[in-house]
Coordinates of C-alpha atoms and ligand atoms in Angstrom, one line a residue:
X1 CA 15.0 54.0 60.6
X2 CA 17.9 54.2 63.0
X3 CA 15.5 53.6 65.7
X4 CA 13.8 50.4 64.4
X5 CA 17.1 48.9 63.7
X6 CA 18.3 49.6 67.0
X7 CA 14.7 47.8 68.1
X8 CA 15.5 45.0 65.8
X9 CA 18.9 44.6 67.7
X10 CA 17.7 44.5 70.9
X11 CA 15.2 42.1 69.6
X12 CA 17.7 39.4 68.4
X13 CA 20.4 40.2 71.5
X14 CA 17.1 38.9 73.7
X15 CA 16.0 36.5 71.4
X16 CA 20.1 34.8 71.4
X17 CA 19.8 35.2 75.4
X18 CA 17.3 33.4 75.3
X19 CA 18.5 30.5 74.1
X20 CA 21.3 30.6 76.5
X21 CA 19.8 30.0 79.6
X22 CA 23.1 31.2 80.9
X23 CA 24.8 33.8 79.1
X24 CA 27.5 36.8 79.9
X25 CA 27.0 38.6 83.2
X26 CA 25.5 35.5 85.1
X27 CA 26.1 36.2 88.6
X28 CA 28.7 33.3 89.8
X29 CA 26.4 32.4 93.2
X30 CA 23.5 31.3 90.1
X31 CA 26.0 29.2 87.7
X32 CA 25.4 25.3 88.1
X33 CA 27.3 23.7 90.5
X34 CA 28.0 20.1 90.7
X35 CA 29.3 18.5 93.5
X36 CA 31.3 15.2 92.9
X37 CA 32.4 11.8 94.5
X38 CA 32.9 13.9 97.9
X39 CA 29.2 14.2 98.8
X40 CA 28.7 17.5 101.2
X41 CA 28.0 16.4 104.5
X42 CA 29.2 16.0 108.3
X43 CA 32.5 14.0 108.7
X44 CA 31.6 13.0 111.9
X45 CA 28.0 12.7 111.8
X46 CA 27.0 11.7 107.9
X47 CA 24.4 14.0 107.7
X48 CA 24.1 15.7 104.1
X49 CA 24.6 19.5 104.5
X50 CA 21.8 20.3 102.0
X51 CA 23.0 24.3 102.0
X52 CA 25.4 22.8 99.8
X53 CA 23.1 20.6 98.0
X54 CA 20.6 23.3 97.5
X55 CA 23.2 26.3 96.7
X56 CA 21.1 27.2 94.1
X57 CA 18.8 25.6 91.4
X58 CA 21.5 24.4 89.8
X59 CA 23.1 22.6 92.2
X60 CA 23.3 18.1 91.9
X61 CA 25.2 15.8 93.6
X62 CA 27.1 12.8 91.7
X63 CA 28.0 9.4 93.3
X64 CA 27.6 6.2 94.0
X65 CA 25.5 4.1 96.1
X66 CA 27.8 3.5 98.6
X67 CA 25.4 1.2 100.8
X68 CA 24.7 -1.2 98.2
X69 CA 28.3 -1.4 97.2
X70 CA 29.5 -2.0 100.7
X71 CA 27.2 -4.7 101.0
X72 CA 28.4 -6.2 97.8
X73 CA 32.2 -6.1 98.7
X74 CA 31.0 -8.3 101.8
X75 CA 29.1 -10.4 100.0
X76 CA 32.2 -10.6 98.0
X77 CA 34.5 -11.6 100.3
X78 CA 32.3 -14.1 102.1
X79 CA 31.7 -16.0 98.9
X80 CA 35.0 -16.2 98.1
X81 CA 36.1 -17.6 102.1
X82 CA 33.1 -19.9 101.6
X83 CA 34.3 -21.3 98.4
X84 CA 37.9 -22.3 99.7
X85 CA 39.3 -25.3 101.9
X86 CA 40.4 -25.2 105.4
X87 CA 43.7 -24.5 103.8
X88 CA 42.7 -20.6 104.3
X89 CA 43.8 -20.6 107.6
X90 CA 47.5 -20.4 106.9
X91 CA 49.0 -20.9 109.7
X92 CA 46.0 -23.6 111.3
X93 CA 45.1 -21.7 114.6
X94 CA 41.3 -21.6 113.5
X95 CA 41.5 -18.1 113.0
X96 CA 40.6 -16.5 109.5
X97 CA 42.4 -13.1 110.5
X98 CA 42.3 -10.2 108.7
X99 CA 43.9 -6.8 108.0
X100 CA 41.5 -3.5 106.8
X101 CA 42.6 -0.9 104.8
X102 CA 40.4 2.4 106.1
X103 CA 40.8 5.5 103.4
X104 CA 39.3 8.3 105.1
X105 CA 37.1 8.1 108.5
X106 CA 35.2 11.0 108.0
X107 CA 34.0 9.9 104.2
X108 CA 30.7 8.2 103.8
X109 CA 31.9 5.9 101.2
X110 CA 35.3 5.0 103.6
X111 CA 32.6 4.3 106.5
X112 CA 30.0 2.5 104.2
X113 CA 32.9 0.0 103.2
X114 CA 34.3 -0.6 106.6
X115 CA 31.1 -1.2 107.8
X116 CA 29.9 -3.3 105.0
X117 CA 33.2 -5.6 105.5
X118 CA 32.3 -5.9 109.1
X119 CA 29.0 -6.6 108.6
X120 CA 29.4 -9.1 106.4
X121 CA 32.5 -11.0 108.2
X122 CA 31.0 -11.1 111.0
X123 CA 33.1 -8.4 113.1
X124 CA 30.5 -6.0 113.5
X125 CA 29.5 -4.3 116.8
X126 CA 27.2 -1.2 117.5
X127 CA 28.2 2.2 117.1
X128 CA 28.2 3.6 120.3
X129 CA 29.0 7.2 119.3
X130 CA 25.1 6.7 117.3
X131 CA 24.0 5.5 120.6
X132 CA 23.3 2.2 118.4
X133 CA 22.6 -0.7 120.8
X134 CA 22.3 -3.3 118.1
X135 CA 23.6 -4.2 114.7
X136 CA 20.4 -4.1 112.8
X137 CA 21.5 -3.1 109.6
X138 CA 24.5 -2.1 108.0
X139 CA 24.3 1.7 108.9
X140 CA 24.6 0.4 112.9
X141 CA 28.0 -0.6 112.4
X142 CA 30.5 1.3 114.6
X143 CA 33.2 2.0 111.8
X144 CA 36.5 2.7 114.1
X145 CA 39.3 2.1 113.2
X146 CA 40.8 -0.4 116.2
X147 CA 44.6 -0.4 115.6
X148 CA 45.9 -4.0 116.4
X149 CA 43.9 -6.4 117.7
X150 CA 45.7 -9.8 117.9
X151 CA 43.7 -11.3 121.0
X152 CA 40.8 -10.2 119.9
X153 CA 39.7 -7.4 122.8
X154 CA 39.4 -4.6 120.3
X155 CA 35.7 -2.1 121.4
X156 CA 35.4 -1.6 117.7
X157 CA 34.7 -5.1 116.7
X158 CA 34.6 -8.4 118.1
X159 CA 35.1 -11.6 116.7
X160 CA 32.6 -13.5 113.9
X161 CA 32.3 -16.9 112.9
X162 CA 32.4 -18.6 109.5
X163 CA 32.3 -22.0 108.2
X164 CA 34.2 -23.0 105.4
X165 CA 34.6 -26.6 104.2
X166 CA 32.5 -28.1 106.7
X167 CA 34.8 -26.6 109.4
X168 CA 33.9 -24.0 111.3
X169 CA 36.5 -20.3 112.2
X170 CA 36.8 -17.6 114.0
X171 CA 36.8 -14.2 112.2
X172 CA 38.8 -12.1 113.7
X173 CA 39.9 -7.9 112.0
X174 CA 43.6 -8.4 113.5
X175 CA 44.3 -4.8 112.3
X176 CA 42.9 -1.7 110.8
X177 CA 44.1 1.8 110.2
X178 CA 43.1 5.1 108.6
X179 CA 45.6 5.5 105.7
X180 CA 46.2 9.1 106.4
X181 CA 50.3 10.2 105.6
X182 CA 51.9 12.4 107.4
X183 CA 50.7 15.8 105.4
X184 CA 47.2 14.8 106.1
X185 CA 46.8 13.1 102.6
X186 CA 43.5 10.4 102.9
X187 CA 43.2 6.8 100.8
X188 CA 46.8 7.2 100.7
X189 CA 48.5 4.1 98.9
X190 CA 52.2 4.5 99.9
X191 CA 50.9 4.4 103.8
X192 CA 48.8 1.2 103.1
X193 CA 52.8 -0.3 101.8
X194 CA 54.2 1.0 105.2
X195 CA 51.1 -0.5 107.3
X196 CA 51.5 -4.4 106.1
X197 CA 55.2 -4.0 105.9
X198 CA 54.4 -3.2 109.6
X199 CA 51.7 -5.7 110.2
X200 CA 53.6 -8.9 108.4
X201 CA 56.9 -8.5 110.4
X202 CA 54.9 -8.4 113.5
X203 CA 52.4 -10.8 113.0
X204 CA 52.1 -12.1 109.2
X205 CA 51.7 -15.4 109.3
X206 CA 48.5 -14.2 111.1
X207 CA 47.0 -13.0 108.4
X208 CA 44.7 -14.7 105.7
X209 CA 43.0 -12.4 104.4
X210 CA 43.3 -8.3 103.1
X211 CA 40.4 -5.7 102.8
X212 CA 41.1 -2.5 101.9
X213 CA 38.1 0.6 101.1
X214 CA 39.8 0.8 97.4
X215 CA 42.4 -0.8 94.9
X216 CA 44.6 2.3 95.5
X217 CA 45.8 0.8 98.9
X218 CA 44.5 -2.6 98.3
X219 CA 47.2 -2.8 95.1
X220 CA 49.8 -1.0 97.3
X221 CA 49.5 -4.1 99.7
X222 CA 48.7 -7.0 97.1
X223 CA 52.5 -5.8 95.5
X224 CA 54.1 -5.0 98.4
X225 CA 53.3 -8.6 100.2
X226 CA 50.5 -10.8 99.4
X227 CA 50.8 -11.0 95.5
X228 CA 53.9 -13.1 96.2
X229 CA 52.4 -15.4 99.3
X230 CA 48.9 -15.6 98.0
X231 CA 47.0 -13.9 100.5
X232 CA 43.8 -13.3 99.2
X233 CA 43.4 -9.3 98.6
X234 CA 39.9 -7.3 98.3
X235 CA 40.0 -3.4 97.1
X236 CA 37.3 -1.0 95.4
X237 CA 37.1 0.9 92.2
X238 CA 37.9 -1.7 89.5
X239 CA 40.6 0.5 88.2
X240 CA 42.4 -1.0 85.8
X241 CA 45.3 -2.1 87.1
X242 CA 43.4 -4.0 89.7
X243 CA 41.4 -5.5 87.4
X244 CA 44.2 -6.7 85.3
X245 CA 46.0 -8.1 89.1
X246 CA 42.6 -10.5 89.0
X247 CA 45.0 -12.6 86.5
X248 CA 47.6 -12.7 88.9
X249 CA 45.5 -13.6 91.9
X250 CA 44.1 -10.1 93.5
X251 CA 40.6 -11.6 94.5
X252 CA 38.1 -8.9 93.7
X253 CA 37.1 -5.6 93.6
X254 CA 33.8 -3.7 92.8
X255 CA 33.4 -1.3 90.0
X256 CA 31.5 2.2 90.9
X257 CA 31.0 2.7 87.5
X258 CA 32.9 5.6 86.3
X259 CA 31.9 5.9 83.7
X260 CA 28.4 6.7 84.7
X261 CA 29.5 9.0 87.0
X262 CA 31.6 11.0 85.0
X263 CA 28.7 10.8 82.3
X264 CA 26.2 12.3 85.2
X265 CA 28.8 15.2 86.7
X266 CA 29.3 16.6 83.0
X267 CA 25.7 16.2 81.9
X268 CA 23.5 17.2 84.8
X269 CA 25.9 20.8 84.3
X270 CA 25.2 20.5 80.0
X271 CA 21.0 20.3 81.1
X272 CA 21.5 22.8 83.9
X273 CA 23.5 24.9 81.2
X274 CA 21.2 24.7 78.5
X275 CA 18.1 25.3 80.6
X276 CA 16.6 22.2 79.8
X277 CA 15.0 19.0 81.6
X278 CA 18.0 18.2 84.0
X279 CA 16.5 14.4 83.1
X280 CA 17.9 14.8 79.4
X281 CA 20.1 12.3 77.8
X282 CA 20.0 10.7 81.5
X283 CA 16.3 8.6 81.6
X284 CA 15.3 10.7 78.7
X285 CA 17.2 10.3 75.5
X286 CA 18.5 13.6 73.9
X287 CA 18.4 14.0 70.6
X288 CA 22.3 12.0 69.8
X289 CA 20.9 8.8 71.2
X290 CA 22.4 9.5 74.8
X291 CA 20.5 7.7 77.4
X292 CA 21.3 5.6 80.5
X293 CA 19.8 2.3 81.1
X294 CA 17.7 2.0 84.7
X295 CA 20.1 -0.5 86.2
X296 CA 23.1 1.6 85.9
X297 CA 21.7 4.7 88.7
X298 CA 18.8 6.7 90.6
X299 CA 18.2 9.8 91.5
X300 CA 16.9 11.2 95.1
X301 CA 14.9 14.4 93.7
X302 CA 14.4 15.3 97.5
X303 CA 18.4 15.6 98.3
X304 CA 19.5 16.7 94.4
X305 CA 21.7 13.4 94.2
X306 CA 22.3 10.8 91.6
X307 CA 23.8 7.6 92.9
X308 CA 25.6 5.2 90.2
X309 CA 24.9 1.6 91.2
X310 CA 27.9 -0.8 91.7
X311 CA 29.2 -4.3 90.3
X312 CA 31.3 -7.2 92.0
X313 CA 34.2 -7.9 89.5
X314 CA 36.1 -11.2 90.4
X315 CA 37.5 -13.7 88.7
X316 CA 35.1 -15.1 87.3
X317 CA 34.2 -11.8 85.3
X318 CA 36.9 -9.4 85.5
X319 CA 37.7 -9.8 81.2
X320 CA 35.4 -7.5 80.8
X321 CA 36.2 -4.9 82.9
X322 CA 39.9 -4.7 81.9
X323 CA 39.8 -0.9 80.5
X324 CA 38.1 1.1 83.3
X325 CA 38.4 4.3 81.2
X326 CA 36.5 3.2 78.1
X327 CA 33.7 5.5 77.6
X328 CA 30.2 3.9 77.1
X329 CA 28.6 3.4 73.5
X330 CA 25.0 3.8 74.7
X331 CA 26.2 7.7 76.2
X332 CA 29.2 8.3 73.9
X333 CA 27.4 9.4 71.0
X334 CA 28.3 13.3 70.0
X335 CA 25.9 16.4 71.0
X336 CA 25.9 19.0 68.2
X337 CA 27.2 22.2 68.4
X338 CA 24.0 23.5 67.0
X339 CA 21.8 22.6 70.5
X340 CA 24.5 22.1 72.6
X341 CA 27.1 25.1 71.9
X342 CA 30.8 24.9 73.7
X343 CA 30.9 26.3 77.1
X344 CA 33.7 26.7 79.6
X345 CA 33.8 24.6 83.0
X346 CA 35.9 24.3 85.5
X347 CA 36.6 21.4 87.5
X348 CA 38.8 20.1 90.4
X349 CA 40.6 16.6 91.3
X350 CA 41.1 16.8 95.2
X351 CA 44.3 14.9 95.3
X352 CA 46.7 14.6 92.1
X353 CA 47.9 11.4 93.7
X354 CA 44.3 9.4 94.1
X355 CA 44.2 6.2 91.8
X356 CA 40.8 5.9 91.8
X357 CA 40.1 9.7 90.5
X358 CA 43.1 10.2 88.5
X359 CA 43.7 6.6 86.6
X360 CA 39.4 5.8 86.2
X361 CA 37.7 8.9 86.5
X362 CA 39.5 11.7 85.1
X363 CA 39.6 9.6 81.5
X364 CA 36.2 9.4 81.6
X365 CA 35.2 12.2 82.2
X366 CA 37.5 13.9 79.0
X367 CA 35.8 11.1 77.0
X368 CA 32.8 13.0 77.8
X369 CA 33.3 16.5 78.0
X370 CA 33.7 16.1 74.3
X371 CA 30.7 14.4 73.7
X372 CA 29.0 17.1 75.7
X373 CA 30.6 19.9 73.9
X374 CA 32.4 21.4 77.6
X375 CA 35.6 23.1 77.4
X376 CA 36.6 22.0 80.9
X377 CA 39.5 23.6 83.3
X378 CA 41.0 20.4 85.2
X379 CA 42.6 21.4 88.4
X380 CA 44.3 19.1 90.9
X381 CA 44.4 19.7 94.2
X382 CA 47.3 18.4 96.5
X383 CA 44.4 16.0 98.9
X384 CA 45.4 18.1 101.8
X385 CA 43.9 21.5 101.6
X386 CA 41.0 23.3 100.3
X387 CA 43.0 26.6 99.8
X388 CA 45.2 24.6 97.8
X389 CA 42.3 24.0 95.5
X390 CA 39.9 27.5 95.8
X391 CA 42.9 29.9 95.2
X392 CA 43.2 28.3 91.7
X393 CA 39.9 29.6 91.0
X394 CA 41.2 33.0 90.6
X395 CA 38.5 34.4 88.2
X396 CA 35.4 32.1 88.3
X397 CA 33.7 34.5 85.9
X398 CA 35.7 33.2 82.9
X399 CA 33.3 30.1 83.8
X400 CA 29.9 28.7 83.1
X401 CA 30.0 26.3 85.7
X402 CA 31.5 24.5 88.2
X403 CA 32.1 20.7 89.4
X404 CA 33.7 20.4 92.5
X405 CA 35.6 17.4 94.5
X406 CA 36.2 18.8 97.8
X407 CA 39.0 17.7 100.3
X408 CA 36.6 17.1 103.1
X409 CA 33.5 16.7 102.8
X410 CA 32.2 19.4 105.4
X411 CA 33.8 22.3 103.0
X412 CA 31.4 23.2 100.7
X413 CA 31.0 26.2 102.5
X414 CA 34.8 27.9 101.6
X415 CA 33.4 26.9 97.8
X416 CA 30.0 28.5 97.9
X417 CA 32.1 31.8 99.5
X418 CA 34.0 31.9 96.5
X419 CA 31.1 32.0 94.2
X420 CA 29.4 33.9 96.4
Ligands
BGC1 C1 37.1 5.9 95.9 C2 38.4 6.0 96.4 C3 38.9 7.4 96.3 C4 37.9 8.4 96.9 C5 38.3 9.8 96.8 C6 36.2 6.9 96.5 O1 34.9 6.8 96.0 O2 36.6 4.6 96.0 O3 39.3 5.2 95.8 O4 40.1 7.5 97.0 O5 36.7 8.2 96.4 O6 37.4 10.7 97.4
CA2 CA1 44.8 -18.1 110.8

């Protein structure tokens, strides 16, 4: 008797495993892992590190597309210069100058934006260090920063041409920087306010027009100075803040959509968790409703990576964009606990200062770790050093899974050690 009912336990302990694709005594190396908004890859080079991307068969990369929303902050800007009078040219000397904001140099979606600004303005040269001898599409585009470059003699860039009101200008980028403090901190805002206080005493009246890689710096710059003169102001992100500056004359940003981001970092780990398709509740509705329209992503099955696509938010739009963290009615609706039991994540922020991860994407993605049924960990990391970040992950056992926003971009390595 004692013998079948030990039987009968062992029965049900297998049967209760089994639902669990990932129960107790999982080895950490085989727990999902999903990298986010930092995609693993060579800072110099671009190159995806697919170690990282194939750490196990768990492992997903989430994003954005950051070509096709480089190409769209352009496009942006250039409609906007097009649509205006001569009167752009602020202080007459033909010139539309401009100033660009560069967040990080060795980050694809920095380089993708710099080179999409270029491209589209006219500015762009080859990138020598490719060996590129022509700009023949936007991934040509050498992406250096140039420092000043008032006569326009920069390497990096040379000057473009665009006609607006039947007159024709010179483009020329009068100044660019990496926005990199003094700690090492990338995208940093504060250091974007320092740069045009710089850059307007010197040579202000210069400038017409501000591009920066995202609102964070792009806001820093449009308060600090051009808010008050008018100096038409681009940024990235659609955080809300920036959004809400559209009222008060910041000319555009693009949204990455968060909120499908945050939506596709949480859920690809639920699916990887519950040992079911990884497509569930993404192009296949689960069994709440949860599904994401075409429009809104893709997925490269070859490189584990979903890409969110992006939007152009302007003035013309921006009303309904306003609240960046509001979660999404066609993914918002609640898993049960019955199919979808709670589990414990953990989950890193690289830089407790970024506007862009902290203001839009952290509120997303607690709208949907509920949804999802996740208990997740949030850690923030100071944007400086991985340490900083992998010595808070002092038992990874006590978790199911991981999602990880690395400092640079060429660190997955120090991660996989620790779960190694
Ligand atoms: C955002 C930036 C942010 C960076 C952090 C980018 O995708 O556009 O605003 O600073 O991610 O890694
Ligand atoms: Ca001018």
């Amino acid at each position: 008797m004692k013998k079948i009912l030990a039987v009968v336990l062992a029965l049900m302990l297998v049967f209760s495993l089994g639902c669990t694709a990932f129960a107790a005594g999982v080895p950490n190396a085989e727990k999902p892992v999903i990298w986010f908004n930092r995609q693993p890859s060579n800072s110099q080079t671009g190159e995806l590190d697919m170690d990282a991307l194939t750490w196990n068969e768990n492992t997903y990369y989430v994003g954005f597309d950051a070509i096709q929303g480089a190409v769209l902050q352009g496009q942006m800007i250039v409609d906007y210069l097009q649509a205006q009078g001569a009167e752009i040219d602020r202080n007459g000397d033909g010139i539309i100058g401009y100033v660009l904001c560069i967040g990080d140099v060795g980050h694809n979606d920095s380089i993708a934006r710099t080179r999409g600004a270029r491209l589209a303005l006219g500015t762009a040269v080859p990138d020598s260090a490719q060996g590129k001898t022509e700009v023949g599409d936007i991934n040509d585009v050498d992406p250096t920063p140039i420092g000043t470059n008032l006569d326009g003699s920069a390497s990096s860039v040379k000057d473009g041409a665009i006609t607006i009101g039947g007159q024709e200008f010179v483009v020329r980028e009068l100044a660019s920087q990496e926005m990199k403090n003094n700690s090492g901190a990338t995208w940093d805002a504060p250091t974007a306010g320092n740069a045009i206080n710089t850059w307007s005493a010197a040579f202000g009246d210069q400038i017409d027009v501000v591009v920066s890689n995202n609102d964070g710096m792009g806001m820093a710059i449009f308060n600090a100075w051009s808010k008050e003169i008018g100096v038409p102001t681009f940024g990235y992100d659609a955080n809300s803040d920036a959004v809400a500056a559209i009222a008060d004359g910041y000319c555009g940003t693009i949204s990455q959509n968060a909120d499908v981001q945050a939506y596709l970092t949480l859920r690809t780990l639920r699916n990887a968790l519950d040992g079911i398709d990884i497509m569930t509740g993404i192009s296949i509705p689960d069994a709440a409703g949860n599904v994401l329209s075409e429009d809104l992503y893709f997925y490269d099955e070859a490189t584990r990576c979903f890409y969110a696509l992006n939007g152009a938010v302007t003035a013309a739009n921006y009303e309904a964009f306003l609240d960046a963290t509001a979660p999404n009615p066609a993914f918002s609706n609640q898993l049960s606990e019955e199919d979808a039991a709670v589990k414990n994540v953990w989950l890193d922020i690289f830089n407790s200062t970024d506007n862009f991860l902290n203001a839009t994407y952290l509120p997303q993605l607690q709208n949907y770790d509920k949804v999802l049924n996740l208990n997740v960990e949030y850690v923030k990391g100071d944007g400086q050093t991985e340490g900083n970040i992998i010595d808070r992950l002092a038992n990874p056992d006590a978790y199911e899974g991981f999602c990880i926003n690395m400092v640079k971009t060429d660190n997955a390595a120090s991660y996989m050690a620790k779960l190694s």
